[in-house]
Amino acid sequence: MLPASHPLNILVIEDNETDFVLFCEYLKLSRLPTNSIFRAERLGEALCLVHEHQPDLIFLDLSLPDSDGINSFERLNAEARHIPIIVLSGLLDKQVALHTISLGAQDYLMKDELDEKVLTKSIQYSIERKKILQKVVENFERYNTLIKATSDTIWDWDLRTNDVLWNEGISSIFGFAPTNVQNTIEWHHQHIHPEDRERILQTIDECMREGRDHWQEEYRYKSANGVYKFVYDRGYILKTEHNKPYRILGAMMDITERKKMQEELMRNQIETQKLITQVTIQTQEQERREIGRELHDNINQILATAKLCVDMALNEEDHRKELLSKGYDNISKAINEIRILSKTLVPPSLGDIGLKEALLELIENITISNELKIRIKATDHHIEDMSNNKKLIMYRIVQEQLNNILKHSGATEALIELKTMRNWLHLNIKDNGVGFDTRKKNRGIGLNNIISRVEMQNGKMEIISAPGKGCVLKIEIPG
């Protein structure tokens, strides 16, 4: 029933005065809530009233002075699609009136059969039917808009007939002309890559047998040009009240570019890992060579001198004390050299002394025998909150860069800065050396070793330098 709080505004298009008066009388007897009744004798006048008053309901006589039959309804319906229209017809116009129902009229009434009961029923039915149709149209338009907004290929598989319906995605994404698309499940299956087909059909079958509602898989699908695209396909299984699947609605997403990016990322990761392994091996070999050179050229020579002094002391009693003293000094010197060498190889106990203290000790050992002045700025106490593993990585990076400065830069001053910011550790190492052109400089083992350590921590690295301008190494590592 219509709510009493909504009185109707009704437009009656009727050129016969008697029929209009009779209609108004029946409307009063129906006791339906009404607000205003407008009358038009011509279709042109009615169209103006539609735009001016926007009535809730229209009654249309098909035979008018300026229009007749189907033409009257079509012209009015084109201007008032949102308003329910009931056709008023005489006996001679009955077939025409029936035809207007198929064109969108909500009902038709025979004038010689009209009374308040028929009128009441027709008005209530027509308004409710129009509301339902309007919702259907809105939902359909919303569905079409959603389909157009998505880049997916939508498919609808009727399990009872094995017919498949497609949206425009089958053409826009896979390049099939509408005339070449077949609405059969066999056609769809033929375009699944042969290596994927059995797996896909099996998983769909398993989902239906197990009573699941959803299905999803990735596979390759052949385009119109014969090229296979990677797709991510998912379907929703509709069931009867007896839980029997009868329809599957699905959507295929083209993920070819995403697959390419994943494969490229995987290749880059493999190449990075190869580089890290290569640099690690090179670094180990370089360290072994340097240790061997240090042992042979320095420590071995000192020990040989000590041995010679001891040998001479055994044979020369007059100079024994002096020779033993020299031997003692050389042995002490060898011990000190071994201690310095071991400190460069064995990682400091960062958990005990902290990163800043370990770096100060490293700087002290470096500056004992050279003119490089190294300062450190590390007042941020959050630095020591890092894991020992990250502290060791930062220690090794500083150690590696200081060695680079000593060997290649000719610098007299260097500054090490450590701080944290937004859960990132920032390390800057600056020197006043000769600098270099970063576009032309080849990466040595030391620099590659730093790069590999940064990449292993998903960090960032930047080198700022120019000839005669010194060098700044900037490292950022997540905490």
Short mmCIF file of C-alpha atoms in Angstrom, two decimals:
data_model
loop_
_atom_site.label_atom_id
_atom_site.label_comp_id
_atom_site.label_asym_id
_atom_site.label_seq_id
_atom_site.Cartn_x
_atom_site.Cartn_y
_atom_site.Cartn_z
CA MET A 1 0.00 0.00 0.00
CA LEU A 2 1.08 3.57 -0.59
CA PRO A 3 2.13 5.50 2.51
CA ALA A 4 -0.43 8.08 3.57
CA SER A 5 2.36 10.59 4.15
CA HIS A 6 3.04 10.78 0.42
CA PRO A 7 0.09 12.37 -1.43
CA LEU A 8 0.31 11.88 -5.18
CA ASN A 9 0.77 14.51 -7.87
CA ILE A 10 -0.99 13.08 -10.92
CA LEU A 11 -0.92 14.22 -14.53
CA VAL A 12 -3.91 13.17 -16.68
CA ILE A 13 -3.49 13.58 -20.43
CA GLU A 14 -7.06 13.44 -21.70
CA ASP A 15 -8.79 15.64 -24.30
CA ASN A 16 -12.31 14.38 -23.48
CA GLU A 17 -13.85 16.48 -20.69
CA THR A 18 -16.39 13.80 -19.71
CA ASP A 19 -13.75 11.08 -19.42
CA PHE A 20 -11.59 13.38 -17.29
CA VAL A 21 -14.45 14.23 -14.88
CA LEU A 22 -15.32 10.54 -14.55
CA PHE A 23 -11.67 9.69 -13.87
CA CYS A 24 -11.50 12.32 -11.10
CA GLU A 25 -14.65 10.93 -9.51
CA TYR A 26 -13.22 7.39 -9.41
CA LEU A 27 -9.98 8.76 -7.97
CA LYS A 28 -11.92 10.39 -5.09
CA LEU A 29 -13.76 7.16 -4.40
CA SER A 30 -10.46 5.22 -4.27
CA ARG A 31 -9.46 7.24 -1.16
CA LEU A 32 -5.86 7.27 -2.33
CA PRO A 33 -3.92 10.27 -0.96
CA THR A 34 -3.63 12.93 -3.67
CA ASN A 35 -2.08 16.34 -3.66
CA SER A 36 -2.60 17.84 -7.14
CA ILE A 37 -4.21 16.67 -10.35
CA PHE A 38 -2.98 18.32 -13.53
CA ARG A 39 -4.74 17.98 -16.86
CA ALA A 40 -3.38 18.33 -20.38
CA GLU A 41 -5.49 18.04 -23.53
CA ARG A 42 -2.55 17.83 -25.90
CA LEU A 43 0.74 15.95 -25.76
CA GLY A 44 2.79 19.12 -26.26
CA GLU A 45 1.10 20.71 -23.26
CA ALA A 46 1.67 17.52 -21.24
CA LEU A 47 5.41 17.53 -21.93
CA CYS A 48 5.65 21.06 -20.53
CA LEU A 49 3.74 20.04 -17.38
CA VAL A 50 6.06 17.04 -16.90
CA HIS A 51 9.11 19.30 -16.77
CA GLU A 52 7.36 21.93 -14.66
CA HIS A 53 5.71 19.77 -11.97
CA GLN A 54 7.51 16.36 -12.10
CA PRO A 55 4.34 14.34 -11.29
CA ASP A 56 4.43 11.02 -9.42
CA LEU A 57 2.14 9.31 -11.92
CA ILE A 58 0.87 9.90 -15.49
CA PHE A 59 -2.33 8.68 -17.13
CA LEU A 60 -2.18 8.83 -20.93
CA ASP A 61 -4.99 8.71 -23.44
CA LEU A 62 -3.48 7.38 -26.67
CA SER A 63 -5.79 9.41 -28.95
CA LEU A 64 -4.92 13.11 -28.71
CA PRO A 65 -5.39 16.04 -31.09
CA ASP A 66 -1.62 16.41 -31.69
CA SER A 67 -0.55 12.77 -31.35
CA ASP A 68 -1.95 9.28 -31.68
CA GLY A 69 -1.29 5.67 -30.71
CA ILE A 70 2.19 4.33 -30.02
CA ASN A 71 3.73 7.62 -31.03
CA SER A 72 2.01 9.34 -28.07
CA PHE A 73 3.48 6.89 -25.59
CA GLU A 74 6.98 6.85 -27.10
CA ARG A 75 7.28 10.64 -27.09
CA LEU A 76 6.03 10.90 -23.49
CA ASN A 77 8.16 8.00 -22.21
CA ALA A 78 11.28 9.53 -23.72
CA GLU A 79 10.76 12.65 -21.57
CA ALA A 80 9.52 10.89 -18.40
CA ARG A 81 11.38 7.59 -18.09
CA HIS A 82 11.49 7.84 -14.31
CA ILE A 83 7.71 8.35 -13.98
CA PRO A 84 5.23 5.42 -14.12
CA ILE A 85 2.80 5.74 -17.04
CA ILE A 86 -0.64 4.08 -17.16
CA VAL A 87 -2.31 4.02 -20.57
CA LEU A 88 -6.06 4.86 -20.89
CA SER A 89 -7.51 3.02 -23.82
CA GLY A 90 -10.78 2.49 -25.63
CA LEU A 91 -11.80 -0.87 -27.03
CA LEU A 92 -10.39 -0.04 -30.47
CA ASP A 93 -6.99 0.80 -28.99
CA LYS A 94 -6.63 -2.34 -26.86
CA GLN A 95 -3.91 -3.99 -28.99
CA VAL A 96 -1.99 -0.75 -29.13
CA ALA A 97 -2.29 -0.41 -25.35
CA LEU A 98 -0.94 -3.94 -24.88
CA HIS A 99 2.00 -3.02 -27.09
CA THR A 100 2.87 -0.05 -24.85
CA ILE A 101 3.41 -2.48 -21.95
CA SER A 102 6.28 -4.07 -23.87
CA LEU A 103 7.68 -0.58 -24.48
CA GLY A 104 7.71 0.37 -20.78
CA ALA A 105 4.18 1.34 -19.72
CA GLN A 106 3.34 0.10 -16.23
CA ASP A 107 -0.30 -0.79 -16.96
CA TYR A 108 -3.27 -0.04 -19.21
CA LEU A 109 -6.91 0.55 -18.30
CA MET A 110 -9.96 0.17 -20.54
CA LYS A 111 -12.10 3.27 -20.13
CA ASP A 112 -15.40 1.37 -20.24
CA GLU A 113 -14.18 -0.99 -17.46
CA LEU A 114 -12.85 1.72 -15.17
CA ASP A 115 -14.01 2.01 -11.53
CA GLU A 116 -12.45 3.00 -8.17
CA LYS A 117 -11.26 -0.55 -7.35
CA VAL A 118 -9.55 -1.08 -10.71
CA LEU A 119 -8.03 2.38 -10.50
CA THR A 120 -6.71 1.83 -6.95
CA LYS A 121 -5.14 -1.50 -7.84
CA SER A 122 -3.58 -0.15 -11.03
CA ILE A 123 -2.06 2.90 -9.29
CA GLN A 124 -0.57 0.89 -6.46
CA TYR A 125 0.75 -1.80 -8.80
CA SER A 126 2.22 0.67 -11.28
CA ILE A 127 4.09 2.76 -8.73
CA GLU A 128 5.60 -0.28 -6.98
CA ARG A 129 6.48 -1.93 -10.30
CA LYS A 130 8.20 1.26 -11.45
CA LYS A 131 10.22 1.42 -8.23
CA ILE A 132 11.37 -2.17 -8.68
CA LEU A 133 12.28 -1.62 -12.33
CA GLN A 134 14.11 1.57 -11.41
CA LYS A 135 16.22 -0.34 -8.87
CA VAL A 136 16.95 -3.03 -11.44
CA VAL A 137 18.06 -0.40 -13.94
CA GLU A 138 20.22 1.35 -11.36
CA ASN A 139 21.85 -1.92 -10.29
CA PHE A 140 22.45 -2.85 -13.92
CA GLU A 141 24.01 0.54 -14.65
CA ARG A 142 26.12 0.28 -11.51
CA TYR A 143 27.25 -3.21 -12.55
CA ASN A 144 28.17 -2.01 -16.05
CA THR A 145 30.03 0.98 -14.64
CA LEU A 146 31.95 -1.28 -12.28
CA ILE A 147 32.88 -3.63 -15.12
CA LYS A 148 34.07 -0.70 -17.26
CA ALA A 149 36.06 0.72 -14.34
CA THR A 150 37.97 -2.52 -13.78
CA SER A 151 40.74 -3.77 -16.03
CA ASP A 152 39.69 -7.37 -15.41
CA THR A 153 38.15 -9.73 -17.93
CA ILE A 154 34.81 -10.80 -16.42
CA TRP A 155 33.38 -14.20 -17.34
CA ASP A 156 30.13 -15.96 -16.45
CA TRP A 157 30.05 -19.75 -16.81
CA ASP A 158 26.64 -21.47 -16.74
CA LEU A 159 27.41 -25.01 -15.54
CA ARG A 160 24.06 -26.31 -16.76
CA THR A 161 24.60 -25.36 -20.40
CA ASN A 162 28.42 -24.84 -20.41
CA ASP A 163 27.84 -21.43 -22.01
CA VAL A 164 30.27 -18.64 -21.11
CA LEU A 165 29.56 -14.90 -21.35
CA TRP A 166 32.41 -12.34 -21.48
CA ASN A 167 32.71 -8.62 -20.87
CA GLU A 168 34.73 -6.25 -23.06
CA GLY A 169 37.97 -7.33 -21.40
CA ILE A 170 38.25 -10.37 -23.67
CA SER A 171 38.69 -7.89 -26.53
CA SER A 172 40.52 -4.98 -24.88
CA ILE A 173 43.01 -7.15 -22.95
CA PHE A 174 43.40 -10.26 -25.10
CA GLY A 175 42.68 -8.68 -28.49
CA PHE A 176 39.82 -10.93 -29.63
CA ALA A 177 37.31 -9.39 -32.02
CA PRO A 178 33.75 -9.88 -30.72
CA THR A 179 32.92 -12.01 -33.78
CA ASN A 180 35.77 -14.40 -32.94
CA VAL A 181 34.75 -14.97 -29.32
CA GLN A 182 32.88 -18.22 -28.79
CA ASN A 183 30.55 -18.51 -25.81
CA THR A 184 31.50 -22.09 -24.97
CA ILE A 185 33.61 -23.41 -22.13
CA GLU A 186 35.60 -25.50 -24.62
CA TRP A 187 36.75 -22.33 -26.40
CA HIS A 188 37.90 -20.90 -23.07
CA HIS A 189 39.77 -24.08 -22.10
CA GLN A 190 41.55 -24.20 -25.47
CA HIS A 191 43.21 -20.85 -24.71
CA ILE A 192 44.68 -21.98 -21.40
CA HIS A 193 48.33 -22.94 -21.85
CA PRO A 194 48.63 -26.73 -22.41
CA GLU A 195 51.06 -27.03 -19.48
CA ASP A 196 48.57 -25.29 -17.16
CA ARG A 197 45.25 -26.62 -18.47
CA GLU A 198 45.03 -29.88 -16.53
CA ARG A 199 46.01 -28.20 -13.27
CA ILE A 200 43.41 -25.44 -13.69
CA LEU A 201 40.55 -27.77 -14.60
CA GLN A 202 41.47 -30.07 -11.74
CA THR A 203 41.46 -27.29 -9.13
CA ILE A 204 38.07 -26.00 -10.34
CA ASP A 205 36.67 -29.51 -10.14
CA GLU A 206 38.09 -29.98 -6.63
CA CYS A 207 36.55 -26.71 -5.43
CA MET A 208 33.10 -27.76 -6.63
CA ARG A 209 33.41 -31.29 -5.20
CA GLU A 210 34.55 -29.97 -1.83
CA GLY A 211 31.72 -27.44 -1.68
CA ARG A 212 33.98 -24.38 -1.60
CA ASP A 213 32.66 -20.96 -2.62
CA HIS A 214 35.82 -19.45 -4.09
CA TRP A 215 38.50 -20.50 -6.54
CA GLN A 216 41.72 -18.74 -7.59
CA GLU A 217 44.77 -19.64 -9.67
CA GLU A 218 47.57 -18.15 -11.79
CA TYR A 219 48.17 -19.47 -15.29
CA ARG A 220 48.96 -18.50 -18.88
CA TYR A 221 46.22 -17.53 -21.34
CA LYS A 222 46.63 -17.19 -25.10
CA SER A 223 45.80 -13.84 -26.72
CA ALA A 224 44.41 -13.35 -30.20
CA ASN A 225 47.95 -12.84 -31.57
CA GLY A 226 49.07 -16.20 -30.14
CA VAL A 227 51.14 -14.69 -27.31
CA TYR A 228 50.44 -16.07 -23.84
CA LYS A 229 49.76 -13.66 -21.00
CA PHE A 230 50.04 -14.43 -17.29
CA VAL A 231 46.67 -14.06 -15.56
CA TYR A 232 45.45 -14.15 -12.00
CA ASP A 233 41.97 -15.72 -12.19
CA ARG A 234 39.45 -16.03 -9.38
CA GLY A 235 35.88 -17.25 -9.39
CA TYR A 236 32.84 -17.26 -7.14
CA ILE A 237 30.75 -20.45 -7.25
CA LEU A 238 26.96 -20.03 -7.08
CA LYS A 239 24.90 -22.94 -5.69
CA THR A 240 21.28 -24.07 -5.55
CA GLU A 241 19.38 -24.43 -2.30
CA HIS A 242 20.56 -28.07 -2.33
CA ASN A 243 24.22 -26.88 -2.42
CA LYS A 244 24.71 -27.92 -6.04
CA PRO A 245 26.95 -25.59 -8.13
CA TYR A 246 25.14 -24.16 -11.13
CA ARG A 247 27.16 -21.09 -12.10
CA ILE A 248 30.65 -19.56 -11.68
CA LEU A 249 31.34 -15.84 -11.93
CA GLY A 250 34.99 -14.99 -12.45
CA ALA A 251 37.50 -12.25 -13.22
CA MET A 252 40.86 -12.60 -14.98
CA MET A 253 43.54 -10.02 -14.22
CA ASP A 254 46.47 -9.55 -16.59
CA ILE A 255 49.60 -9.83 -14.41
CA THR A 256 52.13 -10.23 -17.25
CA GLU A 257 54.02 -7.04 -16.40
CA ARG A 258 54.03 -7.91 -12.70
CA LYS A 259 55.48 -11.34 -13.54
CA LYS A 260 58.17 -9.73 -15.67
CA MET A 261 59.06 -7.39 -12.82
CA GLN A 262 59.21 -10.30 -10.37
CA GLU A 263 61.47 -12.26 -12.71
CA GLU A 264 63.68 -9.20 -13.24
CA LEU A 265 63.85 -8.67 -9.49
CA MET A 266 64.78 -12.31 -9.00
CA ARG A 267 67.52 -12.04 -11.64
CA ASN A 268 68.84 -8.88 -9.98
CA GLN A 269 68.83 -10.59 -6.59
CA ILE A 270 70.77 -13.54 -8.04
CA GLU A 271 73.26 -11.20 -9.71
CA THR A 272 73.62 -9.22 -6.48
CA GLN A 273 74.23 -12.41 -4.53
CA LYS A 274 76.82 -13.49 -7.09
CA LEU A 275 78.52 -10.10 -6.75
CA ILE A 276 78.48 -10.30 -2.96
CA THR A 277 79.97 -13.80 -3.09
CA GLN A 278 82.59 -12.68 -5.60
CA VAL A 279 83.52 -9.62 -3.53
CA THR A 280 83.66 -11.72 -0.37
CA ILE A 281 86.04 -14.18 -2.00
CA GLN A 282 88.16 -11.35 -3.43
CA THR A 283 88.24 -9.65 -0.03
CA GLN A 284 89.31 -12.86 1.67
CA GLU A 285 92.07 -13.38 -0.90
CA GLN A 286 93.18 -9.76 -0.54
CA GLU A 287 93.26 -10.07 3.24
CA ARG A 288 95.27 -13.29 2.98
CA ARG A 289 97.78 -11.61 0.66
CA GLU A 290 98.10 -8.62 2.99
CA ILE A 291 98.50 -10.88 6.04
CA GLY A 292 101.10 -12.96 4.19
CA ARG A 293 102.96 -9.81 3.09
CA GLU A 294 102.83 -8.38 6.63
CA LEU A 295 104.08 -11.64 8.13
CA HIS A 296 106.84 -12.05 5.53
CA ASP A 297 108.01 -8.48 5.02
CA ASN A 298 107.66 -7.17 8.55
CA ILE A 299 107.10 -9.62 11.39
CA ASN A 300 109.25 -12.38 9.84
CA GLN A 301 112.13 -9.91 9.33
CA ILE A 302 111.88 -8.70 12.93
CA LEU A 303 111.90 -12.29 14.25
CA ALA A 304 114.81 -13.18 11.94
CA THR A 305 116.77 -10.26 13.40
CA ALA A 306 115.92 -11.42 16.94
CA LYS A 307 117.06 -14.97 16.08
CA LEU A 308 120.32 -13.63 14.66
CA CYS A 309 120.97 -11.68 17.86
CA VAL A 310 120.33 -14.79 19.98
CA ASP A 311 122.62 -16.91 17.75
CA MET A 312 125.41 -14.34 18.03
CA ALA A 313 124.93 -14.07 21.80
CA LEU A 314 125.47 -17.81 22.11
CA ASN A 315 128.86 -17.52 20.37
CA GLU A 316 130.09 -14.09 21.50
CA GLU A 317 130.29 -13.99 25.25
CA ASP A 318 131.72 -10.43 25.34
CA HIS A 319 128.66 -8.89 23.58
CA ARG A 320 126.08 -11.38 24.90
CA LYS A 321 124.19 -8.91 27.08
CA GLU A 322 123.92 -6.31 24.34
CA LEU A 323 122.86 -8.88 21.76
CA LEU A 324 120.26 -10.42 24.05
CA SER A 325 118.86 -6.96 24.75
CA LYS A 326 118.51 -6.28 21.02
CA GLY A 327 116.91 -9.69 20.55
CA TYR A 328 114.49 -8.91 23.38
CA ASP A 329 113.54 -5.58 21.80
CA ASN A 330 112.91 -7.21 18.42
CA ILE A 331 110.77 -9.96 19.95
CA SER A 332 108.73 -7.30 21.83
CA LYS A 333 108.35 -5.36 18.56
CA ALA A 334 107.16 -8.54 16.79
CA ILE A 335 104.62 -9.22 19.54
CA ASN A 336 103.28 -5.66 19.20
CA GLU A 337 103.02 -5.98 15.40
CA ILE A 338 101.16 -9.28 15.76
CA ARG A 339 98.79 -7.65 18.26
CA ILE A 340 98.04 -4.80 15.84
CA LEU A 341 97.57 -7.26 12.98
CA SER A 342 95.23 -9.47 15.01
CA LYS A 343 93.09 -6.50 15.99
CA THR A 344 92.41 -5.77 12.33
CA LEU A 345 91.25 -9.37 11.83
CA VAL A 346 89.34 -10.22 15.00
CA PRO A 347 86.10 -8.25 15.43
CA PRO A 348 85.93 -6.18 18.62
CA SER A 349 83.61 -7.19 21.46
CA LEU A 350 81.00 -4.59 20.54
CA GLY A 351 78.57 -5.92 23.11
CA ASP A 352 81.08 -5.09 25.85
CA ILE A 353 82.70 -1.81 24.76
CA GLY A 354 80.14 -0.37 22.28
CA LEU A 355 80.52 0.80 18.69
CA LYS A 356 81.88 4.25 19.46
CA GLU A 357 84.55 2.88 21.82
CA ALA A 358 85.58 0.24 19.24
CA LEU A 359 85.92 2.94 16.58
CA LEU A 360 88.02 5.12 18.90
CA GLU A 361 90.35 2.16 19.46
CA LEU A 362 90.51 1.57 15.70
CA ILE A 363 91.36 5.24 15.12
CA GLU A 364 94.06 5.12 17.81
CA ASN A 365 95.76 2.15 16.14
CA ILE A 366 95.60 3.79 12.70
CA THR A 367 96.95 7.18 13.78
CA ILE A 368 99.96 5.77 15.70
CA SER A 369 102.14 5.44 12.61
CA ASN A 370 100.76 8.00 10.10
CA GLU A 371 99.94 11.69 9.82
CA LEU A 372 96.18 11.29 9.20
CA LYS A 373 94.11 13.04 11.87
CA ILE A 374 90.77 11.29 12.40
CA ARG A 375 87.90 12.72 14.44
CA ILE A 376 84.65 10.97 15.37
CA LYS A 377 81.27 12.54 16.11
CA ALA A 378 78.82 10.06 17.68
CA THR A 379 76.77 11.67 20.45
CA ASP A 380 73.47 9.89 19.62
CA HIS A 381 73.00 7.27 22.37
CA HIS A 382 70.51 5.32 20.17
CA ILE A 383 73.50 4.07 18.15
CA GLU A 384 74.29 1.56 20.88
CA ASP A 385 70.71 0.19 20.73
CA MET A 386 71.47 -1.55 17.43
CA SER A 387 72.12 -5.26 17.24
CA ASN A 388 75.76 -6.40 17.54
CA ASN A 389 75.58 -7.66 13.96
CA LYS A 390 74.71 -4.19 12.60
CA LYS A 391 77.36 -2.60 14.79
CA LEU A 392 79.95 -5.00 13.37
CA ILE A 393 78.87 -4.16 9.81
CA MET A 394 79.25 -0.43 10.50
CA TYR A 395 82.64 -1.09 12.14
CA ARG A 396 83.88 -3.00 9.08
CA ILE A 397 82.61 -0.28 6.71
CA VAL A 398 84.47 2.39 8.68
CA GLN A 399 87.59 0.18 8.79
CA GLU A 400 87.42 -0.41 5.02
CA GLN A 401 86.90 3.27 4.17
CA LEU A 402 89.72 4.42 6.46
CA ASN A 403 92.03 1.96 4.71
CA ASN A 404 90.91 3.43 1.36
CA ILE A 405 91.66 6.94 2.64
CA LEU A 406 95.11 5.90 3.87
CA LYS A 407 96.03 4.13 0.63
CA HIS A 408 94.58 6.43 -2.04
CA SER A 409 93.47 9.86 -0.84
CA GLY A 410 96.56 11.55 0.57
CA ALA A 411 94.25 13.12 3.14
CA THR A 412 95.46 14.74 6.37
CA GLU A 413 92.03 14.93 8.04
CA ALA A 414 89.00 12.69 8.21
CA LEU A 415 85.68 12.95 10.06
CA ILE A 416 83.39 10.06 11.03
CA GLU A 417 79.78 10.98 11.90
CA LEU A 418 77.24 8.51 13.34
CA LYS A 419 73.59 9.28 14.15
CA THR A 420 70.11 7.75 14.01
CA MET A 421 67.04 9.22 12.36
CA ARG A 422 63.55 7.65 11.96
CA ASN A 423 64.84 4.13 12.74
CA TRP A 424 67.72 4.49 10.24
CA LEU A 425 71.41 4.59 11.11
CA HIS A 426 73.34 7.28 9.21
CA LEU A 427 77.11 7.03 8.73
CA ASN A 428 79.13 9.80 6.99
CA ILE A 429 82.90 9.55 6.44
CA LYS A 430 84.49 12.69 5.04
CA ASP A 431 88.13 13.37 4.10
CA ASN A 432 90.11 16.30 2.62
CA GLY A 433 92.07 14.16 0.18
CA VAL A 434 92.66 14.45 -3.57
CA GLY A 435 89.16 13.23 -4.43
CA PHE A 436 88.19 11.66 -7.77
CA ASP A 437 85.63 11.77 -10.58
CA THR A 438 82.86 9.40 -9.48
CA ARG A 439 81.81 8.88 -13.12
CA LYS A 440 85.23 7.55 -14.12
CA LYS A 441 86.56 5.95 -10.96
CA ASN A 442 86.60 2.13 -11.10
CA ARG A 443 85.39 0.34 -8.01
CA GLY A 444 88.16 -1.43 -6.14
CA ILE A 445 87.83 -4.40 -3.84
CA GLY A 446 87.49 -2.14 -0.79
CA LEU A 447 84.60 -0.13 -2.24
CA ASN A 448 82.85 -3.23 -3.57
CA ASN A 449 83.17 -4.77 -0.13
CA ILE A 450 81.41 -1.73 1.38
CA ILE A 451 78.68 -1.90 -1.27
CA SER A 452 78.06 -5.59 -0.62
CA ARG A 453 77.72 -4.99 3.13
CA VAL A 454 75.23 -2.15 2.56
CA GLU A 455 73.14 -4.15 0.08
CA MET A 456 72.98 -7.14 2.43
CA GLN A 457 71.26 -4.82 4.95
CA ASN A 458 68.90 -3.27 2.34
CA GLY A 459 70.65 0.02 2.93
CA LYS A 460 71.53 3.04 0.79
CA MET A 461 74.93 4.37 -0.23
CA GLU A 462 76.13 7.59 -1.89
CA ILE A 463 79.63 8.82 -2.79
CA ILE A 464 80.19 12.56 -3.26
CA SER A 465 83.59 13.49 -4.67
CA ALA A 466 85.42 15.47 -7.34
CA PRO A 467 89.11 15.97 -8.19
CA GLY A 468 90.72 18.13 -5.50
CA LYS A 469 87.49 18.24 -3.44
CA GLY A 470 88.00 15.32 -1.07
CA CYS A 471 85.40 12.58 -0.65
CA VAL A 472 82.21 12.03 1.37
CA LEU A 473 80.84 8.50 1.84
CA LYS A 474 77.17 8.45 2.99
CA ILE A 475 75.65 5.23 4.32
CA GLU A 476 72.06 4.64 5.53
CA ILE A 477 71.04 1.31 7.05
CA PRO A 478 67.65 0.45 8.60
CA GLY A 479 67.86 -0.05 12.35
#
